[in-house]
């Protein structure tokens, strides 16, 4: 009898993975964590029953969340990551030669430790990089109290359920605003729009009073099921979002970064939204 992992995110619709082997499973101080070997997606990590990342398709999400704001900014020296304990986002951020420091605030030390052990290609040594600084704590406390400012802030959170819920609230976004340098960019995972339509309208309502430019961009990530994953974008520098394709191409070439999903044409196109989303904001 084979065992299945059935995701619990949506009440009456789910994806399932045939589990080849459970590598780790435990209740941490903050959530339930499981890492298992699947047939079609390699190793899979889930928190509180919701798929966070898989070896096979993680590059899509991590490249789009890192490179879209970083190439749009063009000279981000200081980056803040909220969440992202699997290390995939930190890995992509540190590929940028202009990044002098990347601070990552993760609530759950166990997620970092177990992902370093069982998903080593996610962090790929990023936690040992001298430019990386890891803080164990709640992202909302960090942005409320922090006395540093950042060029780019990325929120790689869970869904707005459990520990991730505060990372979608107005007090969190106010903290983001106080931690962003002039011209800075905030980007955040914002759910699968077709399945979680309120996430787009709610984030728009909460971000747009605080930033002169609030937008969304998208990418299709197979294991975030139900259509396109959205990323929220907020900045007080509207020109950051409307960079010329040629500028992005020049920056991408100069960086020497090799990608598997991101490219400058896709970057520009990712901000074009389907009509049902435009109508909801
Ligand atoms: N963080 C985003 C997971 C979102 C899953 N939600 C969903 N399918 N609606 C993933 C962490 C990757 N570093």
mmCIF file with all atom_site columns, N, CA, C and O in Angstrom, residues 201-227:
data_model
loop_
_atom_site.group_PDB
_atom_site.id
_atom_site.type_symbol
_atom_site.label_atom_id
_atom_site.label_alt_id
_atom_site.label_comp_id
_atom_site.label_asym_id
_atom_site.label_entity_id
_atom_site.label_seq_id
_atom_site.pdbx_PDB_ins_code
_atom_site.Cartn_x
_atom_site.Cartn_y
_atom_site.Cartn_z
_atom_site.occupancy
_atom_site.B_iso_or_equiv
_atom_site.pdbx_formal_charge
_atom_site.auth_seq_id
_atom_site.auth_comp_id
_atom_site.auth_asym_id
_atom_site.auth_atom_id
_atom_site.pdbx_PDB_model_num
ATOM 1   N N  . UNK A 1 201 ? -6.828 41.208 -3.913  1.00 0.00 ? 201 UNK A N  1
ATOM 2   C CA . UNK A 1 201 ? -7.566 42.441 -3.597  1.00 0.00 ? 201 UNK A CA 1
ATOM 3   C C  . UNK A 1 201 ? -7.186 42.968 -2.212  1.00 0.00 ? 201 UNK A C  1
ATOM 4   O O  . UNK A 1 201 ? -7.030 44.179 -2.014  1.00 0.00 ? 201 UNK A O  1
ATOM 5   N N  . UNK A 1 202 ? -6.980 42.079 -1.243  1.00 0.00 ? 202 UNK A N  1
ATOM 6   C CA . UNK A 1 202 ? -6.625 42.533 0.112   1.00 0.00 ? 202 UNK A CA 1
ATOM 7   C C  . UNK A 1 202 ? -5.235 43.169 0.125   1.00 0.00 ? 202 UNK A C  1
ATOM 8   O O  . UNK A 1 202 ? -5.044 44.245 0.705   1.00 0.00 ? 202 UNK A O  1
ATOM 9   N N  . UNK A 1 203 ? -4.271 42.521 -0.523  1.00 0.00 ? 203 UNK A N  1
ATOM 10  C CA . UNK A 1 203 ? -2.925 43.101 -0.528  1.00 0.00 ? 203 UNK A CA 1
ATOM 11  C C  . UNK A 1 203 ? -2.937 44.453 -1.236  1.00 0.00 ? 203 UNK A C  1
ATOM 12  O O  . UNK A 1 203 ? -2.257 45.393 -0.800  1.00 0.00 ? 203 UNK A O  1
ATOM 13  N N  . UNK A 1 204 ? -3.707 44.559 -2.314  1.00 0.00 ? 204 UNK A N  1
ATOM 14  C CA . UNK A 1 204 ? -3.771 45.846 -3.015  1.00 0.00 ? 204 UNK A CA 1
ATOM 15  C C  . UNK A 1 204 ? -4.325 46.940 -2.093  1.00 0.00 ? 204 UNK A C  1
ATOM 16  O O  . UNK A 1 204 ? -3.772 48.039 -1.999  1.00 0.00 ? 204 UNK A O  1
ATOM 17  N N  . UNK A 1 205 ? -5.393 46.599 -1.381  1.00 0.00 ? 205 UNK A N  1
ATOM 18  C CA . UNK A 1 205 ? -6.012 47.579 -0.452  1.00 0.00 ? 205 UNK A CA 1
ATOM 19  C C  . UNK A 1 205 ? -5.046 48.008 0.641   1.00 0.00 ? 205 UNK A C  1
ATOM 20  O O  . UNK A 1 205 ? -5.058 49.147 1.083   1.00 0.00 ? 205 UNK A O  1
ATOM 21  N N  . UNK A 1 206 ? -4.230 47.080 1.106   1.00 0.00 ? 206 UNK A N  1
ATOM 22  C CA . UNK A 1 206 ? -3.336 47.398 2.225   1.00 0.00 ? 206 UNK A CA 1
ATOM 23  C C  . UNK A 1 206 ? -2.037 48.070 1.777   1.00 0.00 ? 206 UNK A C  1
ATOM 24  O O  . UNK A 1 206 ? -1.473 48.877 2.511   1.00 0.00 ? 206 UNK A O  1
ATOM 25  N N  . UNK A 1 207 ? -1.541 47.716 0.584   1.00 0.00 ? 207 UNK A N  1
ATOM 26  C CA . UNK A 1 207 ? -0.264 48.277 0.129   1.00 0.00 ? 207 UNK A CA 1
ATOM 27  C C  . UNK A 1 207 ? -0.427 49.636 -0.549  1.00 0.00 ? 207 UNK A C  1
ATOM 28  O O  . UNK A 1 207 ? 0.415  50.524 -0.367  1.00 0.00 ? 207 UNK A O  1
ATOM 29  N N  . UNK A 1 208 ? -1.509 49.794 -1.310  1.00 0.00 ? 208 UNK A N  1
ATOM 30  C CA . UNK A 1 208 ? -1.587 51.004 -2.148  1.00 0.00 ? 208 UNK A CA 1
ATOM 31  C C  . UNK A 1 208 ? -1.661 52.323 -1.354  1.00 0.00 ? 208 UNK A C  1
ATOM 32  O O  . UNK A 1 208 ? -1.164 53.328 -1.842  1.00 0.00 ? 208 UNK A O  1
ATOM 33  N N  . UNK A 1 209 ? -2.216 52.352 -0.119  1.00 0.00 ? 209 UNK A N  1
ATOM 34  C CA . UNK A 1 209 ? -2.138 53.627 0.611   1.00 0.00 ? 209 UNK A CA 1
ATOM 35  C C  . UNK A 1 209 ? -0.719 53.977 1.073   1.00 0.00 ? 209 UNK A C  1
ATOM 36  O O  . UNK A 1 209 ? -0.450 55.137 1.406   1.00 0.00 ? 209 UNK A O  1
ATOM 37  N N  . UNK A 1 210 ? 0.162  52.996 1.103   1.00 0.00 ? 210 UNK A N  1
ATOM 38  C CA . UNK A 1 210 ? 1.500  53.227 1.660   1.00 0.00 ? 210 UNK A CA 1
ATOM 39  C C  . UNK A 1 210 ? 2.565  53.492 0.596   1.00 0.00 ? 210 UNK A C  1
ATOM 40  O O  . UNK A 1 210 ? 3.618  54.039 0.898   1.00 0.00 ? 210 UNK A O  1
ATOM 41  N N  . UNK A 1 211 ? 2.307  53.050 -0.630  1.00 0.00 ? 211 UNK A N  1
ATOM 42  C CA . UNK A 1 211 ? 3.329  53.133 -1.687  1.00 0.00 ? 211 UNK A CA 1
ATOM 43  C C  . UNK A 1 211 ? 2.742  53.802 -2.931  1.00 0.00 ? 211 UNK A C  1
ATOM 44  O O  . UNK A 1 211 ? 1.573  53.568 -3.268  1.00 0.00 ? 211 UNK A O  1
ATOM 45  N N  . UNK A 1 212 ? 3.553  54.584 -3.636  1.00 0.00 ? 212 UNK A N  1
ATOM 46  C CA . UNK A 1 212 ? 3.015  55.252 -4.826  1.00 0.00 ? 212 UNK A CA 1
ATOM 47  C C  . UNK A 1 212 ? 2.839  54.273 -5.986  1.00 0.00 ? 212 UNK A C  1
ATOM 48  O O  . UNK A 1 212 ? 2.106  54.529 -6.924  1.00 0.00 ? 212 UNK A O  1
ATOM 49  N N  . UNK A 1 213 ? 3.531  53.131 -5.930  1.00 0.00 ? 213 UNK A N  1
ATOM 50  C CA . UNK A 1 213 ? 3.367  52.141 -6.997  1.00 0.00 ? 213 UNK A CA 1
ATOM 51  C C  . UNK A 1 213 ? 3.110  50.760 -6.374  1.00 0.00 ? 213 UNK A C  1
ATOM 52  O O  . UNK A 1 213 ? 3.989  50.204 -5.712  1.00 0.00 ? 213 UNK A O  1
ATOM 53  N N  . UNK A 1 214 ? 1.908  50.242 -6.556  1.00 0.00 ? 214 UNK A N  1
ATOM 54  C CA . UNK A 1 214 ? 1.570  48.892 -6.088  1.00 0.00 ? 214 UNK A CA 1
ATOM 55  C C  . UNK A 1 214 ? 1.138  48.092 -7.311  1.00 0.00 ? 214 UNK A C  1
ATOM 56  O O  . UNK A 1 214 ? 0.305  48.557 -8.090  1.00 0.00 ? 214 UNK A O  1
ATOM 57  N N  . UNK A 1 215 ? 1.698  46.906 -7.478  1.00 0.00 ? 215 UNK A N  1
ATOM 58  C CA . UNK A 1 215 ? 1.379  46.104 -8.666  1.00 0.00 ? 215 UNK A CA 1
ATOM 59  C C  . UNK A 1 215 ? 1.520  44.628 -8.320  1.00 0.00 ? 215 UNK A C  1
ATOM 60  O O  . UNK A 1 215 ? 1.848  44.267 -7.183  1.00 0.00 ? 215 UNK A O  1
ATOM 61  N N  . UNK A 1 216 ? 1.262  43.794 -9.311  1.00 0.00 ? 216 UNK A N  1
ATOM 62  C CA . UNK A 1 216 ? 1.423  42.344 -9.153  1.00 0.00 ? 216 UNK A CA 1
ATOM 63  C C  . UNK A 1 216 ? 2.083  41.796 -10.407 1.00 0.00 ? 216 UNK A C  1
ATOM 64  O O  . UNK A 1 216 ? 1.860  42.318 -11.499 1.00 0.00 ? 216 UNK A O  1
ATOM 65  N N  . UNK A 1 217 ? 2.886  40.751 -10.232 1.00 0.00 ? 217 UNK A N  1
ATOM 66  C CA . UNK A 1 217 ? 3.398  40.029 -11.390 1.00 0.00 ? 217 UNK A CA 1
ATOM 67  C C  . UNK A 1 217 ? 3.208  38.546 -11.129 1.00 0.00 ? 217 UNK A C  1
ATOM 68  O O  . UNK A 1 217 ? 2.874  38.154 -10.004 1.00 0.00 ? 217 UNK A O  1
ATOM 69  N N  . UNK A 1 218 ? 3.365  37.741 -12.153 1.00 0.00 ? 218 UNK A N  1
ATOM 70  C CA . UNK A 1 218 ? 2.947  36.344 -12.025 1.00 0.00 ? 218 UNK A CA 1
ATOM 71  C C  . UNK A 1 218 ? 3.972  35.358 -12.610 1.00 0.00 ? 218 UNK A C  1
ATOM 72  O O  . UNK A 1 218 ? 4.820  35.727 -13.428 1.00 0.00 ? 218 UNK A O  1
ATOM 73  N N  . UNK A 1 219 ? 3.858  34.122 -12.167 1.00 0.00 ? 219 UNK A N  1
ATOM 74  C CA . UNK A 1 219 ? 4.625  33.014 -12.753 1.00 0.00 ? 219 UNK A CA 1
ATOM 75  C C  . UNK A 1 219 ? 3.827  31.745 -12.499 1.00 0.00 ? 219 UNK A C  1
ATOM 76  O O  . UNK A 1 219 ? 3.141  31.636 -11.478 1.00 0.00 ? 219 UNK A O  1
ATOM 77  N N  . UNK A 1 220 ? 3.921  30.802 -13.415 1.00 0.00 ? 220 UNK A N  1
ATOM 78  C CA . UNK A 1 220 ? 3.215  29.528 -13.227 1.00 0.00 ? 220 UNK A CA 1
ATOM 79  C C  . UNK A 1 220 ? 4.168  28.539 -12.575 1.00 0.00 ? 220 UNK A C  1
ATOM 80  O O  . UNK A 1 220 ? 5.193  28.166 -13.150 1.00 0.00 ? 220 UNK A O  1
ATOM 81  N N  . UNK A 1 221 ? 3.856  28.138 -11.347 1.00 0.00 ? 221 UNK A N  1
ATOM 82  C CA . UNK A 1 221 ? 4.673  27.186 -10.599 1.00 0.00 ? 221 UNK A CA 1
ATOM 83  C C  . UNK A 1 221 ? 3.831  25.914 -10.451 1.00 0.00 ? 221 UNK A C  1
ATOM 84  O O  . UNK A 1 221 ? 2.800  25.936 -9.781  1.00 0.00 ? 221 UNK A O  1
ATOM 85  N N  . UNK A 1 222 ? 4.236  24.809 -11.091 1.00 0.00 ? 222 UNK A N  1
ATOM 86  C CA . UNK A 1 222 ? 3.366  23.626 -11.131 1.00 0.00 ? 222 UNK A CA 1
ATOM 87  C C  . UNK A 1 222 ? 2.835  23.165 -9.779  1.00 0.00 ? 222 UNK A C  1
ATOM 88  O O  . UNK A 1 222 ? 1.675  22.790 -9.671  1.00 0.00 ? 222 UNK A O  1
ATOM 89  N N  . UNK A 1 223 ? 3.678  23.191 -8.733  1.00 0.00 ? 223 UNK A N  1
ATOM 90  C CA . UNK A 1 223 ? 3.202  22.649 -7.453  1.00 0.00 ? 223 UNK A CA 1
ATOM 91  C C  . UNK A 1 223 ? 2.513  23.684 -6.554  1.00 0.00 ? 223 UNK A C  1
ATOM 92  O O  . UNK A 1 223 ? 2.138  23.355 -5.431  1.00 0.00 ? 223 UNK A O  1
ATOM 93  N N  . UNK A 1 224 ? 2.354  24.917 -7.049  1.00 0.00 ? 224 UNK A N  1
ATOM 94  C CA . UNK A 1 224 ? 1.427  25.842 -6.384  1.00 0.00 ? 224 UNK A CA 1
ATOM 95  C C  . UNK A 1 224 ? 0.172  25.794 -7.250  1.00 0.00 ? 224 UNK A C  1
ATOM 96  O O  . UNK A 1 224 ? -0.019 26.612 -8.147  1.00 0.00 ? 224 UNK A O  1
ATOM 97  N N  . UNK A 1 225 ? -0.655 24.807 -7.011  1.00 0.00 ? 225 UNK A N  1
ATOM 98  C CA . UNK A 1 225 ? -1.659 24.420 -8.001  1.00 0.00 ? 225 UNK A CA 1
ATOM 99  C C  . UNK A 1 225 ? -2.829 25.390 -8.112  1.00 0.00 ? 225 UNK A C  1
ATOM 100 O O  . UNK A 1 225 ? -3.174 26.095 -7.180  1.00 0.00 ? 225 UNK A O  1
ATOM 101 N N  . UNK A 1 226 ? -3.414 25.380 -9.293  1.00 0.00 ? 226 UNK A N  1
ATOM 102 C CA . UNK A 1 226 ? -4.626 26.161 -9.518  1.00 0.00 ? 226 UNK A CA 1
ATOM 103 C C  . UNK A 1 226 ? -4.412 27.356 -10.425 1.00 0.00 ? 226 UNK A C  1
ATOM 104 O O  . UNK A 1 226 ? -5.306 28.188 -10.563 1.00 0.00 ? 226 UNK A O  1
ATOM 105 N N  . UNK A 1 227 ? -3.261 27.430 -11.086 1.00 0.00 ? 227 UNK A N  1
ATOM 106 C CA . UNK A 1 227 ? -3.057 28.537 -12.033 1.00 0.00 ? 227 UNK A CA 1
ATOM 107 C C  . UNK A 1 227 ? -1.818 29.332 -11.688 1.00 0.00 ? 227 UNK A C  1
ATOM 108 O O  . UNK A 1 227 ? -0.834 28.782 -11.193 1.00 0.00 ? 227 UNK A O  1
#
